[in-house]
PDB file of C-alpha atoms in Angstrom:
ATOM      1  CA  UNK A   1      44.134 -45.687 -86.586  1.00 64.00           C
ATOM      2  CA  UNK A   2      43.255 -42.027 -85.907  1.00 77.00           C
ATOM      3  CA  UNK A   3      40.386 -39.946 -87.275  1.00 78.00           C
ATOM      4  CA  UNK A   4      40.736 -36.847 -89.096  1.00 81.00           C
ATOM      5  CA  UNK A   5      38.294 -34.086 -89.715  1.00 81.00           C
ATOM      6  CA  UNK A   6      37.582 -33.665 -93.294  1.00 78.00           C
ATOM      7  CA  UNK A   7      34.218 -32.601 -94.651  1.00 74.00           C
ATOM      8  CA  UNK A   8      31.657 -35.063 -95.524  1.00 70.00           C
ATOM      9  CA  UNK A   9      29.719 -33.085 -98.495  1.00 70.00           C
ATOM     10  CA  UNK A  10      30.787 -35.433-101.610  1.00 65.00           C
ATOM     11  CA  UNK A  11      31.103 -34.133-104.998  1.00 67.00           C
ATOM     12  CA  UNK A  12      27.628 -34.331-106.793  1.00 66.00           C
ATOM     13  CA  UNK A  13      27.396 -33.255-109.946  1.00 66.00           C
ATOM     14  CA  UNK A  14      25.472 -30.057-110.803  1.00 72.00           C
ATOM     15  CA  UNK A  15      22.031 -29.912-111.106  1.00 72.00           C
ATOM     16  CA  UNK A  16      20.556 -28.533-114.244  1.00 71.00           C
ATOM     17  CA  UNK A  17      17.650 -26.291-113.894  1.00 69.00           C
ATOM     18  CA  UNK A  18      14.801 -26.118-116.461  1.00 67.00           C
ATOM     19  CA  UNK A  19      13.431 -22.377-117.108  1.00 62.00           C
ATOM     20  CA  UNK A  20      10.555 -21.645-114.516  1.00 57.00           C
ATOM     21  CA  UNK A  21       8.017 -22.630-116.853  1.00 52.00           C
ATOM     22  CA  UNK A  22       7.653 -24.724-119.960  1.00 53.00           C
ATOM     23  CA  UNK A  23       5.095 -22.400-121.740  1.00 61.00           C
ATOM     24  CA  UNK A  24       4.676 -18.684-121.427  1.00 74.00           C
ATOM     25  CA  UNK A  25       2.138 -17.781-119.359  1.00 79.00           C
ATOM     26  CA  UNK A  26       2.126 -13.974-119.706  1.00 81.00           C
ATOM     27  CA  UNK A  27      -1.622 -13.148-119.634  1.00 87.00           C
ATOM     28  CA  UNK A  28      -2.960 -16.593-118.553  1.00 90.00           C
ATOM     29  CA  UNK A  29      -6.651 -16.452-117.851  1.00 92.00           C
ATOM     30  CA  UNK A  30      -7.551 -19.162-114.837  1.00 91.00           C
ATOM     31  CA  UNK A  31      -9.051 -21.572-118.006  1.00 92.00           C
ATOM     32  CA  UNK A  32      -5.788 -21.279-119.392  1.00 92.00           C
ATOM     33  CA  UNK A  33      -4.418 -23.414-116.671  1.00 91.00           C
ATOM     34  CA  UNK A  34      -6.937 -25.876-116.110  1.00 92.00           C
ATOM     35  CA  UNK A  35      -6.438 -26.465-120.205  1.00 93.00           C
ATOM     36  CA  UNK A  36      -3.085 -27.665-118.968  1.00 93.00           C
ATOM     37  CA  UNK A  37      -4.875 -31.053-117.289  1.00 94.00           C
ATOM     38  CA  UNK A  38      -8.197 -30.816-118.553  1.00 94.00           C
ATOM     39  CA  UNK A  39      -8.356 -29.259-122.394  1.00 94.00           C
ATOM     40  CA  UNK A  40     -10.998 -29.096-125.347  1.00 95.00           C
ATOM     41  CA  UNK A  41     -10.154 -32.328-126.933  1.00 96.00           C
ATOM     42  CA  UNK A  42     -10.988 -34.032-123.276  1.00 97.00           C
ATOM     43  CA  UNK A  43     -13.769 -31.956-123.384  1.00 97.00           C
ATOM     44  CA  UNK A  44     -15.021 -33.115-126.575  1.00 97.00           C
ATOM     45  CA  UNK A  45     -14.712 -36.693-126.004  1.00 97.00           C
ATOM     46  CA  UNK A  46     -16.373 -36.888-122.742  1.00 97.00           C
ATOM     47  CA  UNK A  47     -19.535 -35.292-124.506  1.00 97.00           C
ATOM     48  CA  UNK A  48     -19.326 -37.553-127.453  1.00 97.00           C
ATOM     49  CA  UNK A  49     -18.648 -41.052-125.445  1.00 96.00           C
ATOM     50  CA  UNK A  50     -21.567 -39.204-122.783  1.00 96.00           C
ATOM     51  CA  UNK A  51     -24.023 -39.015-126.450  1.00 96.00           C
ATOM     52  CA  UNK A  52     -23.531 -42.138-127.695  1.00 94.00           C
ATOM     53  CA  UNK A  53     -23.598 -44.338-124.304  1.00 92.00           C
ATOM     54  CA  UNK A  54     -26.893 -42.504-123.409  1.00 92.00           C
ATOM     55  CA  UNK A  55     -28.533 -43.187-126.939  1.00 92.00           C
ATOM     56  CA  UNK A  56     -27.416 -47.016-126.432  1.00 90.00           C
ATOM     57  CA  UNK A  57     -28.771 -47.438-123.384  1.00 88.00           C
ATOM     58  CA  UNK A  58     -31.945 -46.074-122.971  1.00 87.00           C
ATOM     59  CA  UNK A  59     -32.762 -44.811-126.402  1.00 89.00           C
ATOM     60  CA  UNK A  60     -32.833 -41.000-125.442  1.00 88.00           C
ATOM     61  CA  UNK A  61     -30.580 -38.523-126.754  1.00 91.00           C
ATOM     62  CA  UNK A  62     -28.699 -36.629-124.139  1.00 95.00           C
ATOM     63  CA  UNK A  63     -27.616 -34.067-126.725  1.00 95.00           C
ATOM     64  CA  UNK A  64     -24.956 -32.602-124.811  1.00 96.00           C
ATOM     65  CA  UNK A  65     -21.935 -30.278-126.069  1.00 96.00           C
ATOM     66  CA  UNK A  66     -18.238 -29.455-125.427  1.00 97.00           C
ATOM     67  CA  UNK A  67     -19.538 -26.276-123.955  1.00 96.00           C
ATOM     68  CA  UNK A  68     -21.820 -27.817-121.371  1.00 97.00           C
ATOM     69  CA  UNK A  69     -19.533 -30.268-120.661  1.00 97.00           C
ATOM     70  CA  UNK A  70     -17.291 -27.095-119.625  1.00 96.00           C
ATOM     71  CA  UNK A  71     -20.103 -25.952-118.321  1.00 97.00           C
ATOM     72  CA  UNK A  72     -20.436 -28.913-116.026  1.00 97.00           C
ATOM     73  CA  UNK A  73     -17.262 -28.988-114.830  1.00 96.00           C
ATOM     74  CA  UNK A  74     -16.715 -25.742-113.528  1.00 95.00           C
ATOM     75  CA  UNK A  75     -19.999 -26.144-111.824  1.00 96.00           C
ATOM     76  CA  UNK A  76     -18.231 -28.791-109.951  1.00 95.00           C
ATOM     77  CA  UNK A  77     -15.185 -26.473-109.459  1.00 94.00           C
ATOM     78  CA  UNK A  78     -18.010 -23.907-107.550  1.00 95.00           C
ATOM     79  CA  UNK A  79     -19.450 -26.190-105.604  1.00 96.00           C
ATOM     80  CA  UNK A  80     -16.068 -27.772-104.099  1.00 92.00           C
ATOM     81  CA  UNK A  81     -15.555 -24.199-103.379  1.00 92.00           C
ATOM     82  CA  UNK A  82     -18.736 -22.844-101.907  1.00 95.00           C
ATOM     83  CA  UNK A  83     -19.574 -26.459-100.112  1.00 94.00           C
ATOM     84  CA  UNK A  84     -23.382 -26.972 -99.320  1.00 96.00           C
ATOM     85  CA  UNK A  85     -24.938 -29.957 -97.468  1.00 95.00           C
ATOM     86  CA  UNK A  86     -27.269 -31.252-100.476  1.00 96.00           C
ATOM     87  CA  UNK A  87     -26.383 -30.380-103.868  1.00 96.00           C
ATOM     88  CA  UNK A  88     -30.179 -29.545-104.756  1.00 96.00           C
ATOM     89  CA  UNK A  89     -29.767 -26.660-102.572  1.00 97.00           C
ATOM     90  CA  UNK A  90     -27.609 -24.678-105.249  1.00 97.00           C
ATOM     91  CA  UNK A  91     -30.628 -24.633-107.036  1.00 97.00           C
ATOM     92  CA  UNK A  92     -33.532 -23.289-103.939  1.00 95.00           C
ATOM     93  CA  UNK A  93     -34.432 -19.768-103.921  1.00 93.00           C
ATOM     94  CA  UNK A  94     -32.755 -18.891-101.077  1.00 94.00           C
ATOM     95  CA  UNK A  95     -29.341 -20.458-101.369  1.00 95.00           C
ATOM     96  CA  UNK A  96     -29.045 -20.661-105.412  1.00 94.00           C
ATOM     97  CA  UNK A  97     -25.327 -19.650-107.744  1.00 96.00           C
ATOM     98  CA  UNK A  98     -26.993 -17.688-110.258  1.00 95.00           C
ATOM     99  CA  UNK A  99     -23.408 -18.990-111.956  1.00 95.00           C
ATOM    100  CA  UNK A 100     -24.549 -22.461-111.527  1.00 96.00           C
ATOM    101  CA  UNK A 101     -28.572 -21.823-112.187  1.00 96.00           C
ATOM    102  CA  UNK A 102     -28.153 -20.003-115.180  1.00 95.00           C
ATOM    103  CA  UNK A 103     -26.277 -22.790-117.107  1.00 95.00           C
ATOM    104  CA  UNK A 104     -28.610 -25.709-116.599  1.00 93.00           C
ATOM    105  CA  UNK A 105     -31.506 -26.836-114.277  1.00 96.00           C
ATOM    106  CA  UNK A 106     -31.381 -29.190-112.031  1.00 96.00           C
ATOM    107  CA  UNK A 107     -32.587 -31.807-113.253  1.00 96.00           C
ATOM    108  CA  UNK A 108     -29.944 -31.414-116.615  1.00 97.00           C
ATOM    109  CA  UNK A 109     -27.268 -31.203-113.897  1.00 97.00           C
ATOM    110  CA  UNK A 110     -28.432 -34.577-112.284  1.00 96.00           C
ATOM    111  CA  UNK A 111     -29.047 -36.104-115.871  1.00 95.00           C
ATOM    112  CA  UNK A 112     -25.313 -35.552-116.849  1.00 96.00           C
ATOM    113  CA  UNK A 113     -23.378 -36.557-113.942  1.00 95.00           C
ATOM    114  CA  UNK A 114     -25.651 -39.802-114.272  1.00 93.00           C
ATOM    115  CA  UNK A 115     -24.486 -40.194-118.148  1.00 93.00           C
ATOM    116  CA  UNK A 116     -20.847 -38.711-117.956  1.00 95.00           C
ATOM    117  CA  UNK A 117     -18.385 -41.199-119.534  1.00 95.00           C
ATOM    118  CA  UNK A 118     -15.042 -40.257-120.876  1.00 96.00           C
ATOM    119  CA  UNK A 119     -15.066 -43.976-123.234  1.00 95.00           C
ATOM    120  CA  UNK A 120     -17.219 -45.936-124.868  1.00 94.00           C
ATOM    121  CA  UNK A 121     -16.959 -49.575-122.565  1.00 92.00           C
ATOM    122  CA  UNK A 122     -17.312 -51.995-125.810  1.00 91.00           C
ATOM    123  CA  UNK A 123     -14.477 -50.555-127.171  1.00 93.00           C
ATOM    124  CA  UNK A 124     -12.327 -51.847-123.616  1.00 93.00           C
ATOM    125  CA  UNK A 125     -10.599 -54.836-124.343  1.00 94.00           C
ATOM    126  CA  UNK A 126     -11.301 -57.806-121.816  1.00 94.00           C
ATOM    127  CA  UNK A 127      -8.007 -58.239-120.845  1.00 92.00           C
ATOM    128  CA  UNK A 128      -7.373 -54.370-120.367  1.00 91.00           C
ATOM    129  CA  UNK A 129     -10.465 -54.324-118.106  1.00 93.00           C
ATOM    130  CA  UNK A 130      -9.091 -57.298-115.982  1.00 91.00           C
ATOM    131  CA  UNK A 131      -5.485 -55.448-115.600  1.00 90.00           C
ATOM    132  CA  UNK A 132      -6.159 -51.927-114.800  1.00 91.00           C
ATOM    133  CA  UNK A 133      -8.950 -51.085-112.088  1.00 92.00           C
ATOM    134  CA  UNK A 134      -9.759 -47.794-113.774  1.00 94.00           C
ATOM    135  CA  UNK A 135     -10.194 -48.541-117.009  1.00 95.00           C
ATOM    136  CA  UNK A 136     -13.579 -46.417-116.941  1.00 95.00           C
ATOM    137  CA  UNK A 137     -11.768 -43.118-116.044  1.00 95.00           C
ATOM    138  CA  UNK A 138      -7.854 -43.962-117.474  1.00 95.00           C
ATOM    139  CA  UNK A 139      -8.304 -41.584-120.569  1.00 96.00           C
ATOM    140  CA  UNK A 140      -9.247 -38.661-118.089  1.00 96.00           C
ATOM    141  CA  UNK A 141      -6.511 -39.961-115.560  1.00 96.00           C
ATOM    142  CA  UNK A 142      -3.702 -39.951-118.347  1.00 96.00           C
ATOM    143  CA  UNK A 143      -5.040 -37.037-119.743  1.00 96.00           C
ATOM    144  CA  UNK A 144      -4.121 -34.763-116.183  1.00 95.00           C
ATOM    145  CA  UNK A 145      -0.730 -36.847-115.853  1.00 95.00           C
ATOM    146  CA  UNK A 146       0.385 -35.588-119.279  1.00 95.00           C
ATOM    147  CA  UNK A 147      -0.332 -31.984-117.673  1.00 94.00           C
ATOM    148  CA  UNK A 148       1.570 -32.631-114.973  1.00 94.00           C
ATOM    149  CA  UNK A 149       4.613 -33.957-116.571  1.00 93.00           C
ATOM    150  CA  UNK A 150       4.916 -31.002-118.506  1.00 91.00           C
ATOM    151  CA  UNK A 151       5.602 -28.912-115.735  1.00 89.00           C
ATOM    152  CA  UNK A 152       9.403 -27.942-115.151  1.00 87.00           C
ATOM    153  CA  UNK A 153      10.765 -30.131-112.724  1.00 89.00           C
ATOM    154  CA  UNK A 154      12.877 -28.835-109.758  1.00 88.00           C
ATOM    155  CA  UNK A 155      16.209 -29.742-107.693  1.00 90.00           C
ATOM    156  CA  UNK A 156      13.750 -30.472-104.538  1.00 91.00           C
ATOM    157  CA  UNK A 157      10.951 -32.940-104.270  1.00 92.00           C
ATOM    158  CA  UNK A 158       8.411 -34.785-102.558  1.00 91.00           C
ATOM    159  CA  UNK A 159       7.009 -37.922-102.931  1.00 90.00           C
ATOM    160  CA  UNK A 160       4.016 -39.406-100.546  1.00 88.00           C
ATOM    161  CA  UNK A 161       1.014 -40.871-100.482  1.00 87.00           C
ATOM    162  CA  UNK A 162      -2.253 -39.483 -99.970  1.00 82.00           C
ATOM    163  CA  UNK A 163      -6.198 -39.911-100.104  1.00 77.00           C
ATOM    164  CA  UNK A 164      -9.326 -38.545-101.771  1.00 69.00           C
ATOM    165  CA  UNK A 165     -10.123 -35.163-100.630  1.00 66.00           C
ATOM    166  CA  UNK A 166      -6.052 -34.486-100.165  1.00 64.00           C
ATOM    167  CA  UNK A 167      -6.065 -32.310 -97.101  1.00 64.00           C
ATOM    168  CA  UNK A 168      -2.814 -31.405 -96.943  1.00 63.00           C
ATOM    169  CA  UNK A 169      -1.048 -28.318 -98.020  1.00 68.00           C
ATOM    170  CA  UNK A 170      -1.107 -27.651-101.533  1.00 64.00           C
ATOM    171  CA  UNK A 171       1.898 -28.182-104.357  1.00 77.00           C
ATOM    172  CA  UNK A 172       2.536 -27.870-107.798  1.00 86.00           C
ATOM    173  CA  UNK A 173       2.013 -32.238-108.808  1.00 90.00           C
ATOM    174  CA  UNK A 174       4.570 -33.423-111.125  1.00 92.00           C
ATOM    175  CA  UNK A 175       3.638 -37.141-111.395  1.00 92.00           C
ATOM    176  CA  UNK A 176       1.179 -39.701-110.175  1.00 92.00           C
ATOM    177  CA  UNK A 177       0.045 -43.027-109.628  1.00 91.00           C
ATOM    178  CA  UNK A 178      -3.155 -44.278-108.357  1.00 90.00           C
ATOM    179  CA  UNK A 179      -2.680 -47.381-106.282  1.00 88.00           C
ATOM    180  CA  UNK A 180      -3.837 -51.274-107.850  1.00 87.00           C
ATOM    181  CA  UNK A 181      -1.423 -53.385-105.722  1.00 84.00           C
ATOM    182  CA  UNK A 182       2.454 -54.178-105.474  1.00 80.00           C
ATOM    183  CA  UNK A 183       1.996 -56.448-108.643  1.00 80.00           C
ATOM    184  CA  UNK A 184       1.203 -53.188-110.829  1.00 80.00           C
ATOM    185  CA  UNK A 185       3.947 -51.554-109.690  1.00 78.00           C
ATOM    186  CA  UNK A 186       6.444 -54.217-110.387  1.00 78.00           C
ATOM    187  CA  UNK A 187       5.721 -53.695-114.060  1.00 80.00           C
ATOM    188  CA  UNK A 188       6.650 -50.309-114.220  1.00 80.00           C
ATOM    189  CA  UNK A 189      10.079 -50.883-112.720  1.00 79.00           C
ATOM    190  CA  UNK A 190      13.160 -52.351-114.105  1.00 76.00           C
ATOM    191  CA  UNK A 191      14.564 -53.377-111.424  1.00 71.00           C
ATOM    192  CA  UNK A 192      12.769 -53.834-108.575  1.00 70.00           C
ATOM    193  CA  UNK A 193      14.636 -56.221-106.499  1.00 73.00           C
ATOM    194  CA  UNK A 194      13.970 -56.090-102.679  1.00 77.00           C
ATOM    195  CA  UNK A 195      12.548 -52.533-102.317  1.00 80.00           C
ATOM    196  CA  UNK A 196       9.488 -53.072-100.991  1.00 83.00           C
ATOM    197  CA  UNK A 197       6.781 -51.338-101.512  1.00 85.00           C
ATOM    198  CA  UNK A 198       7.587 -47.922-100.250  1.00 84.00           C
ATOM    199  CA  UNK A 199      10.884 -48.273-102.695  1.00 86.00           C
ATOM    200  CA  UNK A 200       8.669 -49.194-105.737  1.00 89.00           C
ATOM    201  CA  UNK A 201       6.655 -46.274-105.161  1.00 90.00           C
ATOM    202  CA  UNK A 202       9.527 -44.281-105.504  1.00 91.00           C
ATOM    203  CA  UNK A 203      11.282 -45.515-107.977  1.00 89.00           C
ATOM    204  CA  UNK A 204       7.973 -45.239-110.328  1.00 91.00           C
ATOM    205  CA  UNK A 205       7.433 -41.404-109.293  1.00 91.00           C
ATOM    206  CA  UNK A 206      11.319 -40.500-109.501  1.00 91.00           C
ATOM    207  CA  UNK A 207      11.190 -41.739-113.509  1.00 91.00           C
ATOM    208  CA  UNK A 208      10.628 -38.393-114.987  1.00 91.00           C
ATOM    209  CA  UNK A 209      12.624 -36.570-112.710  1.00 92.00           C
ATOM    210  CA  UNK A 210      16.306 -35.200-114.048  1.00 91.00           C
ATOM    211  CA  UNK A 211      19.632 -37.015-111.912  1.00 90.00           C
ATOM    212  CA  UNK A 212      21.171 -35.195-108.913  1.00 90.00           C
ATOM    213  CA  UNK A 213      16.962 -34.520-107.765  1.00 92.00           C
ATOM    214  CA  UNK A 214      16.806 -34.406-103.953  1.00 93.00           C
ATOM    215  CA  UNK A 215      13.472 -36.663-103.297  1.00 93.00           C
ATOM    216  CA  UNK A 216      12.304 -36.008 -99.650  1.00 93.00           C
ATOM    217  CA  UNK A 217       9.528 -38.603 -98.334  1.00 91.00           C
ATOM    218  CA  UNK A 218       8.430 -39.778 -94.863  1.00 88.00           C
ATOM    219  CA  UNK A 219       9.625 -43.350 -92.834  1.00 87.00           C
ATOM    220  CA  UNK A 220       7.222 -45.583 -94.726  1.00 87.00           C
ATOM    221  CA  UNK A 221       9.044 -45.177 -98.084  1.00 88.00           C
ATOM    222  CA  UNK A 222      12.445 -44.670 -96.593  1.00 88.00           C
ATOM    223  CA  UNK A 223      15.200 -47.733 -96.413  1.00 86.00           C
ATOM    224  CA  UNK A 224      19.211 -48.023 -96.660  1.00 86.00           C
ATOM    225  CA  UNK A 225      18.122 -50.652 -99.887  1.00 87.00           C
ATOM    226  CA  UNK A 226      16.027 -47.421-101.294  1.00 88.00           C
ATOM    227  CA  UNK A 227      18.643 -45.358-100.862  1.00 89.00           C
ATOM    228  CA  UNK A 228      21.661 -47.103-102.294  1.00 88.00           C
ATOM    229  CA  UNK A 229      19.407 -48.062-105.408  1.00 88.00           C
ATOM    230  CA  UNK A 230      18.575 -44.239-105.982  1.00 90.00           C
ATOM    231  CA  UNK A 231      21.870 -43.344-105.557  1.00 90.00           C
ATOM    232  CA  UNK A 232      22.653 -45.616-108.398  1.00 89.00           C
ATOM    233  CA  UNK A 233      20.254 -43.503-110.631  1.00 89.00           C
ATOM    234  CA  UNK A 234      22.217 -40.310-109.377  1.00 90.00           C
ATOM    235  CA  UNK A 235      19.238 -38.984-107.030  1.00 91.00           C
ATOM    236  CA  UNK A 236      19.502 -38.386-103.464  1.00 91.00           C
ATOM    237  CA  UNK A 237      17.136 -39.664-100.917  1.00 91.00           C
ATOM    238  CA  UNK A 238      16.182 -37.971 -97.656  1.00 91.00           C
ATOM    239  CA  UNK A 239      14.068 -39.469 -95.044  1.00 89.00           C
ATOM    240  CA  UNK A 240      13.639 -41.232 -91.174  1.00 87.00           C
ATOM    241  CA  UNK A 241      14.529 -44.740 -91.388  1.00 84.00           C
ATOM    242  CA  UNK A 242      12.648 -46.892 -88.991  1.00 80.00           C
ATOM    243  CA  UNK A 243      14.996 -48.986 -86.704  1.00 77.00           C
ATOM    244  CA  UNK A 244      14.040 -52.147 -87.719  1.00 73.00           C
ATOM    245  CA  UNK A 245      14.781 -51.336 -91.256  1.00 69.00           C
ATOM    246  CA  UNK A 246      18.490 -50.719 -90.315  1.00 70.00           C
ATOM    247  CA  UNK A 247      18.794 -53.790 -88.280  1.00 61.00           C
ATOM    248  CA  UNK A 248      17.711 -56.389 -91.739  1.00 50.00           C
ATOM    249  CA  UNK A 249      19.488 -53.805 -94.143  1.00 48.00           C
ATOM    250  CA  UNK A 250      23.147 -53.984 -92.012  1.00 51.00           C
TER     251      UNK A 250
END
């Protein structure tokens, strides 16, 4: 047997680009984009589930609006921005946002972060509750996963995990999942197999991604089982694989 020199690129089949972006975004104001995760029907329904849970429980009207609940939320925004030890102090003399102070006290600040809801908890089935860990927040979750599915998706991504503040450097998200356990993530794969946990996680986040995607991720997610199976899906996987995974896998 001799070995020849030949070139080891194999034939893939051509990626197809989307356009650069889904809507036009000629003359976007910066509220036109968060209205791609966060919009006015959101808006709406966190200030009527806020209403109504407030009346119920303690028999006072909170009587807040769509508009304040904007309001609120790019309060929020500032502050994340212009970080101060003790939230109060946005509101002392010497350290106030007019932007912030001129919108609400605070006391009506306090008051609706301590009555924001974004559902009405009767109407949460028992066996929903028992199944999905953020049940109290899912219609806000799904509602910035539907904005970040409709962004174009390109030839090159990443998939990883990461924590709350991410501190990392910053991307355009196309997809998501917050974590409940291996067991929720087996639902929302066909065929899981023996991918392990690092392989379910990317099998779930590569499901609205086009075939011939290069998906880059880092040695926990990476195995030659992950790899074969996403090669059956016509995606390409690139990533360290730790030596003990080679040694069970061969």
């Amino acid at each position: 047997m001799r070995w020849r020199a030949s070139p080891l690129t194999p034939n893939q089949a051509q990626f197809e680009h989307e356009e650069e972006t889904v809507q036009n975004r000629e003359n976007w104001t910066p509220l036109d984009y968060i209205e791609q995760y966060i919009d006015k029907d959101l808006m709406k329904m966190i200030a009527d589930c806020s209403n109504a849970t407030s009346l119920s429980r303690s028999g006072a009207p909170l009587n807040t609006s769509t508009d304040e609940i904007y309001h609120f939320f790019g309060a929020c925004i500032l502050m994340s921005c212009v970080p101060y030890p003790a939230i109060r102090m946005y509101w002392s003399k010497t350290t106030k946002l007019p932007a912030i102070t001129e919108k609400f006290t605070r006391d009506r600040f306090f008051r609706l972060r301590r009555s924001l809801k974004v559902l009405i908890d009767d109407d949460v089935p028992e066996d929903l509750r028992e199944c999905d860990k953020f049940w109290k927040v899912r219609p806000f979750l799904n509602r910035i996963l539907k904005g970040c599915k409709s962004q174009a998706r390109p030839q090159c991504v990443s998939i990883d995990e990461q924590m709350i503040p991410f501190t990392g450097a910053y991307g355009i998200v196309l997809d998501f999942d917050i974590y409940q356990g291996a067991d929720a993530l087996l639902e929302q794969v066909e065929q899981p197999g023996d991918l392990g946990l690092g392989g379910l996680v990317i099998d779930r986040l590569s499901q609205t991604l086009h075939p011939n995607t290069n998906i880059y991720c880092d040695r926990f997610f990476t195995s030659i089982q992950v790899m074969e199976h996403m090669m059956k899906k016509q995606m390409h996987v690139t990533g360290t694989v730790m030596k003990n995974r080679v040694n069970a896998a061969v």
